[in-house]
Amino acid sequence: MEQQKKKNTGFYWLLFFISAAALILAIDKRFEYLTLILPFVTTFFVKAMDIM
């Protein structure tokens, strides 16, 4: 039987919350390049949920 290795996702949760805060701040300040933050938010969320 193969053992599953437990992954530490705490670092990715931290990066997700930082990037989400940056996204909210960019929305509030009407940052012109708002869509450049979206790949970071989505990638770190997927990594934190251990989907990828």
PDB file of N, CA and C in Angstrom, residues 10-43:
ATOM      1  N   GLY A  10       1.002  25.581   4.279  1.00  0.00           N
ATOM      2  CA  GLY A  10       0.906  26.839   5.012  1.00  0.00           C
ATOM      3  C   GLY A  10       1.542  28.006   4.279  1.00  0.00           C
ATOM      4  N   PHE A  11       2.668  27.751   3.630  1.00  0.00           N
ATOM      5  CA  PHE A  11       3.353  28.806   2.879  1.00  0.00           C
ATOM      6  C   PHE A  11       2.486  29.306   1.724  1.00  0.00           C
ATOM      7  N   TYR A  12       1.805  28.377   1.040  1.00  0.00           N
ATOM      8  CA  TYR A  12       0.942  28.780  -0.077  1.00  0.00           C
ATOM      9  C   TYR A  12      -0.296  29.530   0.420  1.00  0.00           C
ATOM     10  N   TRP A  13      -0.809  29.183   1.620  1.00  0.00           N
ATOM     11  CA  TRP A  13      -1.926  29.946   2.184  1.00  0.00           C
ATOM     12  C   TRP A  13      -1.496  31.369   2.485  1.00  0.00           C
ATOM     13  N   LEU A  14      -0.293  31.521   3.023  1.00  0.00           N
ATOM     14  CA  LEU A  14       0.223  32.859   3.308  1.00  0.00           C
ATOM     15  C   LEU A  14       0.343  33.678   2.025  1.00  0.00           C
ATOM     16  N   LEU A  15       0.897  33.081   0.978  1.00  0.00           N
ATOM     17  CA  LEU A  15       1.034  33.786  -0.300  1.00  0.00           C
ATOM     18  C   LEU A  15      -0.328  34.112  -0.911  1.00  0.00           C
ATOM     19  N   PHE A  16      -1.287  33.209  -0.734  1.00  0.00           N
ATOM     20  CA  PHE A  16      -2.638  33.459  -1.240  1.00  0.00           C
ATOM     21  C   PHE A  16      -3.259  34.672  -0.548  1.00  0.00           C
ATOM     22  N   PHE A  17      -3.151  34.727   0.787  1.00  0.00           N
ATOM     23  CA  PHE A  17      -3.756  35.846   1.513  1.00  0.00           C
ATOM     24  C   PHE A  17      -3.067  37.172   1.197  1.00  0.00           C
ATOM     25  N   ILE A  18      -1.769  37.136   0.990  1.00  0.00           N
ATOM     26  CA  ILE A  18      -1.047  38.356   0.613  1.00  0.00           C
ATOM     27  C   ILE A  18      -1.488  38.824  -0.769  1.00  0.00           C
ATOM     28  N   SER A  19      -1.584  37.891  -1.718  1.00  0.00           N
ATOM     29  CA  SER A  19      -1.988  38.269  -3.071  1.00  0.00           C
ATOM     30  C   SER A  19      -3.461  38.682  -3.113  1.00  0.00           C
ATOM     31  N   ALA A  20      -4.295  38.064  -2.292  1.00  0.00           N
ATOM     32  CA  ALA A  20      -5.707  38.469  -2.233  1.00  0.00           C
ATOM     33  C   ALA A  20      -5.832  39.873  -1.658  1.00  0.00           C
ATOM     34  N   ALA A  21      -5.026  40.179  -0.651  1.00  0.00           N
ATOM     35  CA  ALA A  21      -5.031  41.534  -0.092  1.00  0.00           C
ATOM     36  C   ALA A  21      -4.547  42.545  -1.123  1.00  0.00           C
ATOM     37  N   ALA A  22      -3.540  42.153  -1.910  1.00  0.00           N
ATOM     38  CA  ALA A  22      -3.054  43.043  -2.969  1.00  0.00           C
ATOM     39  C   ALA A  22      -4.138  43.267  -4.017  1.00  0.00           C
ATOM     40  N   LEU A  23      -4.914  42.229  -4.313  1.00  0.00           N
ATOM     41  CA  LEU A  23      -6.006  42.361  -5.284  1.00  0.00           C
ATOM     42  C   LEU A  23      -7.086  43.307  -4.762  1.00  0.00           C
ATOM     43  N   ILE A  24      -7.444  43.163  -3.510  1.00  0.00           N
ATOM     44  CA  ILE A  24      -8.453  44.047  -2.918  1.00  0.00           C
ATOM     45  C   ILE A  24      -7.956  45.489  -2.889  1.00  0.00           C
ATOM     46  N   LEU A  25      -6.699  45.672  -2.548  1.00  0.00           N
ATOM     47  CA  LEU A  25      -6.116  47.012  -2.547  1.00  0.00           C
ATOM     48  C   LEU A  25      -6.096  47.602  -3.963  1.00  0.00           C
ATOM     49  N   ALA A  26      -5.772  46.772  -4.956  1.00  0.00           N
ATOM     50  CA  ALA A  26      -5.739  47.242  -6.338  1.00  0.00           C
ATOM     51  C   ALA A  26      -7.136  47.637  -6.825  1.00  0.00           C
ATOM     52  N   ILE A  27      -8.141  46.886  -6.392  1.00  0.00           N
ATOM     53  CA  ILE A  27      -9.513  47.241  -6.759  1.00  0.00           C
ATOM     54  C   ILE A  27      -9.895  48.575  -6.114  1.00  0.00           C
ATOM     55  N   ASP A  28      -9.528  48.737  -4.849  1.00  0.00           N
ATOM     56  CA  ASP A  28      -9.856  49.963  -4.121  1.00  0.00           C
ATOM     57  C   ASP A  28      -9.159  51.181  -4.721  1.00  0.00           C
ATOM     58  N   LYS A  29      -7.905  51.016  -5.115  1.00  0.00           N
ATOM     59  CA  LYS A  29      -7.123  52.143  -5.640  1.00  0.00           C
ATOM     60  C   LYS A  29      -7.259  52.306  -7.160  1.00  0.00           C
ATOM     61  N   ARG A  30      -8.094  51.463  -7.780  1.00  0.00           N
ATOM     62  CA  ARG A  30      -8.310  51.499  -9.239  1.00  0.00           C
ATOM     63  C   ARG A  30      -6.997  51.367 -10.005  1.00  0.00           C
ATOM     64  N   PHE A  31      -6.235  50.330  -9.634  1.00  0.00           N
ATOM     65  CA  PHE A  31      -4.949  50.041 -10.269  1.00  0.00           C
ATOM     66  C   PHE A  31      -5.189  49.646 -11.724  1.00  0.00           C
ATOM     67  N   GLU A  32      -4.424  50.218 -12.642  1.00  0.00           N
ATOM     68  CA  GLU A  32      -4.644  50.016 -14.072  1.00  0.00           C
ATOM     69  C   GLU A  32      -4.373  48.580 -14.510  1.00  0.00           C
ATOM     70  N   TYR A  33      -3.396  47.942 -13.911  1.00  0.00           N
ATOM     71  CA  TYR A  33      -3.005  46.590 -14.309  1.00  0.00           C
ATOM     72  C   TYR A  33      -3.521  45.564 -13.305  1.00  0.00           C
ATOM     73  N   LEU A  34      -4.772  45.684 -12.972  1.00  0.00           N
ATOM     74  CA  LEU A  34      -5.418  44.830 -11.987  1.00  0.00           C
ATOM     75  C   LEU A  34      -5.370  43.357 -12.383  1.00  0.00           C
ATOM     76  N   THR A  35      -5.518  43.069 -13.644  1.00  0.00           N
ATOM     77  CA  THR A  35      -5.571  41.678 -14.088  1.00  0.00           C
ATOM     78  C   THR A  35      -4.226  40.965 -13.968  1.00  0.00           C
ATOM     79  N   LEU A  36      -3.152  41.686 -13.751  1.00  0.00           N
ATOM     80  CA  LEU A  36      -1.849  41.045 -13.573  1.00  0.00           C
ATOM     81  C   LEU A  36      -1.734  40.352 -12.219  1.00  0.00           C
ATOM     82  N   ILE A  37      -2.599  40.682 -11.284  1.00  0.00           N
ATOM     83  CA  ILE A  37      -2.566  40.070  -9.955  1.00  0.00           C
ATOM     84  C   ILE A  37      -3.362  38.757  -9.937  1.00  0.00           C
ATOM     85  N   LEU A  38      -4.339  38.620 -10.808  1.00  0.00           N
ATOM     86  CA  LEU A  38      -5.210  37.451 -10.803  1.00  0.00           C
ATOM     87  C   LEU A  38      -4.487  36.108 -10.937  1.00  0.00           C
ATOM     88  N   PRO A  39      -3.471  35.953 -11.790  1.00  0.00           N
ATOM     89  CA  PRO A  39      -2.791  34.651 -11.857  1.00  0.00           C
ATOM     90  C   PRO A  39      -2.134  34.248 -10.537  1.00  0.00           C
ATOM     91  N   PHE A  40      -1.630  35.213  -9.793  1.00  0.00           N
ATOM     92  CA  PHE A  40      -1.012  34.897  -8.507  1.00  0.00           C
ATOM     93  C   PHE A  40      -2.059  34.415  -7.506  1.00  0.00           C
ATOM     94  N   VAL A  41      -3.198  35.097  -7.471  1.00  0.00           N
ATOM     95  CA  VAL A  41      -4.259  34.724  -6.537  1.00  0.00           C
ATOM     96  C   VAL A  41      -4.753  33.310  -6.835  1.00  0.00           C
ATOM     97  N   THR A  42      -5.039  33.034  -8.089  1.00  0.00           N
ATOM     98  CA  THR A  42      -5.588  31.726  -8.440  1.00  0.00           C
ATOM     99  C   THR A  42      -4.560  30.605  -8.288  1.00  0.00           C
ATOM    100  N   THR A  43      -3.325  30.843  -8.683  1.00  0.00           N
ATOM    101  CA  THR A  43      -2.294  29.813  -8.570  1.00  0.00           C
ATOM    102  C   THR A  43      -2.017  29.469  -7.119  1.00  0.00           C
TER     103      THR A  43
END
